[in-house]
Amino acid sequence: EPLMEFNPPFINMTAHRDEIEYRLSPDGTFRQLTVTKRPGTVAIAAAIMKRFDVEVVPHVICGGATKNEVENLLLDLNFLGIQNVMALRGDAVPGEKYFTPTPGGHRHSSELVEQIARMNSGKYLDDALKDAVATDFCVGVAGYPEKHCEAPNLDMDIEHLKRMVECGADCAVDAPGGGCGDVPHCWWQRYN
């Protein structure tokens, strides 16, 4: 609410995968539990849009979601009239050194961008769908001017960014150190 006095053109909504906990059972074994203690992306986006007259830009991440779950999330966002999304790989699970994709999910953000671009063309995971409604997402991706920490060198990092653009990204956001920078051109264009 305090941000509204500055009339932001949009609110960028970060997303994180669910947390995993291991709890001791009475029999001495550990069981894995998925802990979700917060509303999901769609609920938060709807609440912000209902309460404030401002565009939301939700982050859609590879980590913690299958391709089908991503498609359902995007369909819900499209239904709400949300047109701008940030397509990100997401972080590794806490305690893991490298990102491990969810079984049935995307390994790279370029694959996520490609899925969104296919939906923008009316092509869903189920190729048998007839008369599927095309979405209209403007897809932002992260760019790392100083190189992503996992990239072996800047040239490879630029190749990865180029791949995301070839897959359908509309703009890249300066993300030094993992943060976000300037307003992406494609979103800014819709307000000016």
Tab-separated table of C-alpha atoms in Angstrom:
chain	number	residue	atom	x	y	z
A	1	GLU	CA	0.000	0.000	0.000
A	2	PRO	CA	2.751	2.587	0.752
A	3	LEU	CA	4.107	2.089	-2.790
A	4	MET	CA	0.893	3.346	-4.391
A	5	GLU	CA	1.700	6.996	-3.580
A	6	PHE	CA	4.496	6.699	-6.188
A	7	ASN	CA	2.062	5.532	-8.914
A	8	PRO	CA	4.163	2.599	-10.128
A	9	PRO	CA	3.371	1.496	-13.700
A	10	PHE	CA	3.553	-2.120	-12.517
A	11	ILE	CA	4.401	-4.323	-9.549
A	12	ASN	CA	6.967	-7.038	-10.129
A	13	MET	CA	6.001	-10.212	-8.226
A	14	THR	CA	8.780	-12.603	-7.299
A	15	ALA	CA	8.064	-16.309	-6.924
A	16	HIS	CA	9.791	-19.107	-5.093
A	17	ARG	CA	9.404	-22.840	-5.208
A	18	ASP	CA	7.757	-24.566	-2.257
A	19	GLU	CA	10.006	-25.453	0.632
A	20	ILE	CA	10.840	-29.038	1.508
A	21	GLU	CA	11.166	-30.176	5.109
A	22	TYR	CA	12.192	-33.512	6.515
A	23	ARG	CA	10.346	-34.410	9.706
A	24	LEU	CA	11.077	-37.215	12.096
A	25	SER	CA	8.279	-39.788	12.291
A	26	PRO	CA	7.411	-41.645	15.506
A	27	ASP	CA	9.026	-44.792	14.045
A	28	GLY	CA	12.390	-43.010	13.751
A	29	THR	CA	12.314	-42.498	9.982
A	30	PHE	CA	12.182	-39.162	8.226
A	31	ARG	CA	9.425	-38.162	5.860
A	32	GLN	CA	9.588	-35.457	3.236
A	33	LEU	CA	6.922	-32.747	3.359
A	34	THR	CA	6.245	-29.924	0.951
A	35	VAL	CA	5.534	-26.801	2.965
A	36	THR	CA	3.410	-24.094	1.372
A	37	LYS	CA	2.614	-21.299	3.774
A	38	ARG	CA	1.800	-18.527	1.335
A	39	PRO	CA	-0.773	-17.801	-1.344
A	40	GLY	CA	0.189	-18.670	-4.899
A	41	THR	CA	1.103	-16.373	-7.756
A	42	VAL	CA	-2.408	-16.210	-9.197
A	43	ALA	CA	-4.014	-15.384	-5.844
A	44	ILE	CA	-1.514	-12.619	-5.094
A	45	ALA	CA	-1.847	-11.176	-8.607
A	46	ALA	CA	-5.647	-11.163	-8.350
A	47	ALA	CA	-5.545	-9.541	-4.906
A	48	ILE	CA	-3.197	-6.758	-6.056
A	49	MET	CA	-5.254	-6.110	-9.180
A	50	LYS	CA	-8.509	-6.017	-7.193
A	51	ARG	CA	-7.191	-3.689	-4.522
A	52	PHE	CA	-5.043	-1.373	-6.638
A	53	ASP	CA	-5.310	-0.142	-10.195
A	54	VAL	CA	-1.859	-1.347	-11.246
A	55	GLU	CA	-0.422	-3.904	-13.656
A	56	VAL	CA	1.265	-6.932	-12.123
A	57	VAL	CA	4.251	-8.759	-13.610
A	58	PRO	CA	4.424	-12.200	-12.023
A	59	HIS	CA	7.543	-14.314	-12.158
A	60	VAL	CA	6.981	-17.769	-13.633
A	61	ILE	CA	9.750	-20.147	-12.626
A	62	CYS	CA	10.919	-23.553	-13.775
A	63	GLY	CA	11.894	-24.762	-10.307
A	64	GLY	CA	9.224	-26.674	-8.444
A	65	ALA	CA	6.748	-27.010	-11.316
A	66	THR	CA	6.027	-29.456	-14.102
A	67	LYS	CA	5.286	-28.225	-17.617
A	68	ASN	CA	1.596	-28.966	-17.004
A	69	GLU	CA	1.595	-26.940	-13.785
A	70	VAL	CA	3.264	-24.049	-15.619
A	71	GLU	CA	0.652	-24.253	-18.388
A	72	ASN	CA	-2.184	-24.167	-15.837
A	73	LEU	CA	-0.586	-21.196	-14.048
A	74	LEU	CA	-0.262	-19.331	-17.354
A	75	LEU	CA	-3.870	-20.112	-18.283
A	76	ASP	CA	-5.029	-18.676	-14.950
A	77	LEU	CA	-2.901	-15.545	-15.427
A	78	ASN	CA	-4.260	-15.148	-18.968
A	79	PHE	CA	-7.816	-15.501	-17.651
A	80	LEU	CA	-7.124	-12.637	-15.229
A	81	GLY	CA	-5.977	-10.480	-18.156
A	82	ILE	CA	-2.333	-10.469	-17.096
A	83	GLN	CA	-0.150	-10.004	-20.160
A	84	ASN	CA	3.343	-9.485	-18.729
A	85	VAL	CA	5.418	-12.248	-17.148
A	86	MET	CA	9.047	-12.810	-16.208
A	87	ALA	CA	10.228	-16.276	-17.275
A	88	LEU	CA	12.981	-17.444	-14.929
A	89	ARG	CA	14.684	-20.701	-14.114
A	90	GLY	CA	14.621	-20.042	-10.382
A	91	ASP	CA	17.113	-20.972	-7.723
A	92	ALA	CA	18.444	-24.316	-6.631
A	93	VAL	CA	16.764	-25.925	-3.648
A	94	PRO	CA	18.404	-24.659	-0.435
A	95	GLY	CA	21.281	-26.970	0.398
A	96	GLU	CA	21.894	-27.973	-3.233
A	97	LYS	CA	24.808	-26.494	-5.154
A	98	TYR	CA	23.180	-26.642	-8.599
A	99	PHE	CA	19.647	-26.307	-9.907
A	100	THR	CA	17.862	-29.619	-10.377
A	101	PRO	CA	14.726	-29.484	-12.540
A	102	THR	CA	11.473	-30.859	-11.255
A	103	PRO	CA	10.629	-34.188	-12.935
A	104	GLY	CA	8.443	-33.261	-15.905
A	105	GLY	CA	9.585	-29.630	-15.674
A	106	HIS	CA	11.967	-27.352	-17.509
A	107	ARG	CA	15.745	-27.422	-17.054
A	108	HIS	CA	16.383	-23.969	-18.576
A	109	SER	CA	14.469	-20.699	-18.732
A	110	SER	CA	14.728	-20.821	-22.537
A	111	GLU	CA	12.484	-23.914	-22.479
A	112	LEU	CA	9.965	-22.009	-20.351
A	113	VAL	CA	10.073	-19.067	-22.776
A	114	GLU	CA	9.469	-21.494	-25.637
A	115	GLN	CA	6.414	-22.944	-23.856
A	116	ILE	CA	4.969	-19.460	-23.337
A	117	ALA	CA	5.636	-18.538	-26.982
A	118	ARG	CA	3.848	-21.715	-28.094
A	119	MET	CA	0.848	-20.776	-25.950
A	120	ASN	CA	0.913	-17.304	-27.544
A	121	SER	CA	0.481	-19.183	-30.842
A	122	GLY	CA	-2.410	-21.226	-29.454
A	123	LYS	CA	-0.303	-24.391	-29.082
A	124	TYR	CA	-0.606	-26.185	-25.773
A	125	LEU	CA	1.080	-29.281	-24.350
A	126	ASP	CA	-1.856	-31.360	-25.555
A	127	ASP	CA	-1.418	-31.207	-29.337
A	128	ALA	CA	-4.890	-32.716	-29.802
A	129	LEU	CA	-6.631	-29.557	-28.517
A	130	LYS	CA	-8.724	-27.943	-31.192
A	131	ASP	CA	-9.453	-24.201	-31.273
A	132	ALA	CA	-7.160	-23.513	-28.319
A	133	VAL	CA	-7.176	-19.859	-27.272
A	134	ALA	CA	-3.877	-18.104	-27.905
A	135	THR	CA	-2.456	-16.221	-24.939
A	136	ASP	CA	-0.925	-12.759	-25.313
A	137	PHE	CA	2.032	-12.664	-22.947
A	138	CYS	CA	4.912	-10.220	-23.184
A	139	VAL	CA	7.802	-12.340	-21.910
A	140	GLY	CA	10.651	-10.818	-19.953
A	141	VAL	CA	13.823	-12.697	-19.048
A	142	ALA	CA	16.808	-11.940	-16.837
A	143	GLY	CA	20.020	-10.661	-18.349
A	144	TYR	CA	23.260	-10.581	-16.399
A	145	PRO	CA	25.617	-7.772	-17.474
A	146	GLU	CA	28.391	-9.127	-15.237
A	147	LYS	CA	27.648	-12.788	-16.204
A	148	HIS	CA	25.431	-15.279	-14.419
A	149	CYS	CA	27.295	-16.969	-11.582
A	150	GLU	CA	26.878	-20.408	-13.200
A	151	ALA	CA	28.003	-19.374	-16.697
A	152	PRO	CA	31.571	-20.418	-17.539
A	153	ASN	CA	32.213	-17.094	-19.306
A	154	LEU	CA	30.447	-14.003	-20.620
A	155	ASP	CA	30.317	-15.320	-24.203
A	156	MET	CA	28.354	-18.405	-23.092
A	157	ASP	CA	26.064	-16.224	-21.003
A	158	ILE	CA	25.335	-14.018	-24.031
A	159	GLU	CA	24.620	-17.156	-26.091
A	160	HIS	CA	22.104	-18.235	-23.441
A	161	LEU	CA	20.402	-14.821	-23.574
A	162	LYS	CA	20.351	-14.999	-27.376
A	163	ARG	CA	18.716	-18.443	-27.137
A	164	MET	CA	15.966	-17.028	-24.897
A	165	VAL	CA	15.276	-14.276	-27.443
A	166	GLU	CA	15.170	-16.853	-30.261
A	167	CYS	CA	12.670	-18.866	-28.192
A	168	GLY	CA	10.349	-15.871	-27.867
A	169	ALA	CA	11.524	-13.478	-25.136
A	170	ASP	CA	10.360	-9.932	-25.800
A	171	CYS	CA	12.773	-8.139	-23.490
A	172	ALA	CA	15.543	-8.690	-20.969
A	173	VAL	CA	15.767	-7.078	-17.571
A	174	ASP	CA	19.140	-6.090	-16.154
A	175	ALA	CA	19.610	-8.492	-13.263
A	176	PRO	CA	23.015	-7.822	-11.712
A	177	GLY	CA	23.571	-10.060	-8.726
A	178	GLY	CA	20.161	-11.650	-9.296
A	179	GLY	CA	18.180	-8.410	-8.775
A	180	CYS	CA	16.024	-6.481	-11.242
A	181	GLY	CA	16.998	-3.222	-12.886
A	182	ASP	CA	15.270	-0.847	-15.266
A	183	VAL	CA	11.724	-1.082	-16.550
A	184	PRO	CA	11.689	-3.450	-19.539
A	185	HIS	CA	10.940	-1.692	-22.831
A	186	CYS	CA	8.013	-3.904	-23.865
A	187	TRP	CA	6.154	-3.207	-20.593
A	188	TRP	CA	7.089	0.453	-20.584
A	189	GLN	CA	5.744	0.794	-24.119
A	190	ARG	CA	2.274	-0.253	-22.980
A	191	TYR	CA	2.115	2.702	-20.577
A	192	ASN	CA	3.469	5.458	-22.816
